[in-house]
């Protein structure tokens, strides 16, 4: 008979074993026993269960010429699929990944509406389509995580989405009523930070990721958990005041950081001064190539104000890894060096400052990864995916 304690221990051991299998990609039972400090008998029993469940598969290594060919274990990446959704204000992105976080397919639809029931129906329509498309696999769609560009409470209700003008929306329960799949809601900046931790920065348990597009969002991973604050709304750092009595912000205050250090601030300024309806990255790249002084100066201001806010953030959180996600920073020569030069206070301490290598898909990929984490019930995931290879050649650590 398995007592409550024994079943709890079994669950914990399973989670430790699965985490190591995902992290290592291929690992033998003997090595699993070594890295987890669990007995060979425990490993064998747990692995037998995982193989029965179809989650783990055995592979015999062929390149060993001497002695017995070792039998290696790996996650059965095709046993089920995760659905990540990025619910932005004018479009929705869907990505399906396998269980090792490799994206299989992606789709983007323009929404042209902010009406909740219309968007709910669009979501349902697509979720049902993906559900039937992947029904052939053992577990089908194993979970859905939706990135919300606004405030998500700890109970996963949507408190407020500024650009959709949504208040107190029960999207999770509205979806779960109609589909038999677990749905989780998470702030988009949190999911970007999660993607950075899971796919890129395996070595850290303390990471901040700032997205600098329409505003400034901050996702915080501390001790491998989301840092959410009391209500779940922590990270609204774009509304930190950096210029007293500065530019008016939609939030009601003046001089908010995102009015100076988000890409939107630059696009808005250029659109107004040059009388162009929609300025594009290509326009800015061209102007920079042509040596446009105003655009260069705007970029220098962007970097200056960005550095001021980062200085404050660093002093507040003492991060290990700080990731910035911005196309403009990627385009502008030596942007990171310039920011580092500005962060020269003897008090500010951080180890690594980087521009995101994942880019704008980070929220939707973080959503897939979080669905996998919930499904496997592991404390953290380390996935490998080569973002430079244009969504190809993905694998877990091998
Ligand atoms: Zn504001």
PDB file of C-alpha atoms and ligand atoms in Angstrom, residues 238-241 247-259, ligand 1:
ATOM      1  CA  UNK A 238       7.425  51.303 -17.628  1.00  0.00           C
ATOM      2  CA  UNK A 239       5.524  53.683 -15.377  1.00  0.00           C
ATOM      3  CA  UNK A 240       8.467  54.463 -13.142  1.00  0.00           C
ATOM      4  CA  UNK A 241       8.861  58.257 -13.358  1.00  0.00           C
ATOM      5  CA  UNK A 247       5.812  63.837 -21.185  1.00  0.00           C
ATOM      6  CA  UNK A 248       2.187  63.001 -20.361  1.00  0.00           C
ATOM      7  CA  UNK A 249       1.536  59.241 -20.101  1.00  0.00           C
ATOM      8  CA  UNK A 250      -1.766  57.393 -20.588  1.00  0.00           C
ATOM      9  CA  UNK A 251      -1.530  56.154 -17.008  1.00  0.00           C
ATOM     10  CA  UNK A 252      -2.215  59.681 -15.740  1.00  0.00           C
ATOM     11  CA  UNK A 253       1.322  60.534 -14.627  1.00  0.00           C
ATOM     12  CA  UNK A 254       3.975  62.538 -16.428  1.00  0.00           C
ATOM     13  CA  UNK A 255       7.522  61.503 -17.303  1.00  0.00           C
ATOM     14  CA  UNK A 256       7.045  57.704 -17.243  1.00  0.00           C
ATOM     15  CA  UNK A 257      10.052  55.653 -18.355  1.00  0.00           C
ATOM     16  CA  UNK A 258       8.270  54.062 -21.321  1.00  0.00           C
ATOM     17  CA  UNK A 259       7.549  57.485 -22.815  1.00  0.00           C
TER      18      UNK A 259
HETATM   19 ZN1  LIG B   1       2.717  56.009 -17.120  1.00  0.00          ZN
END
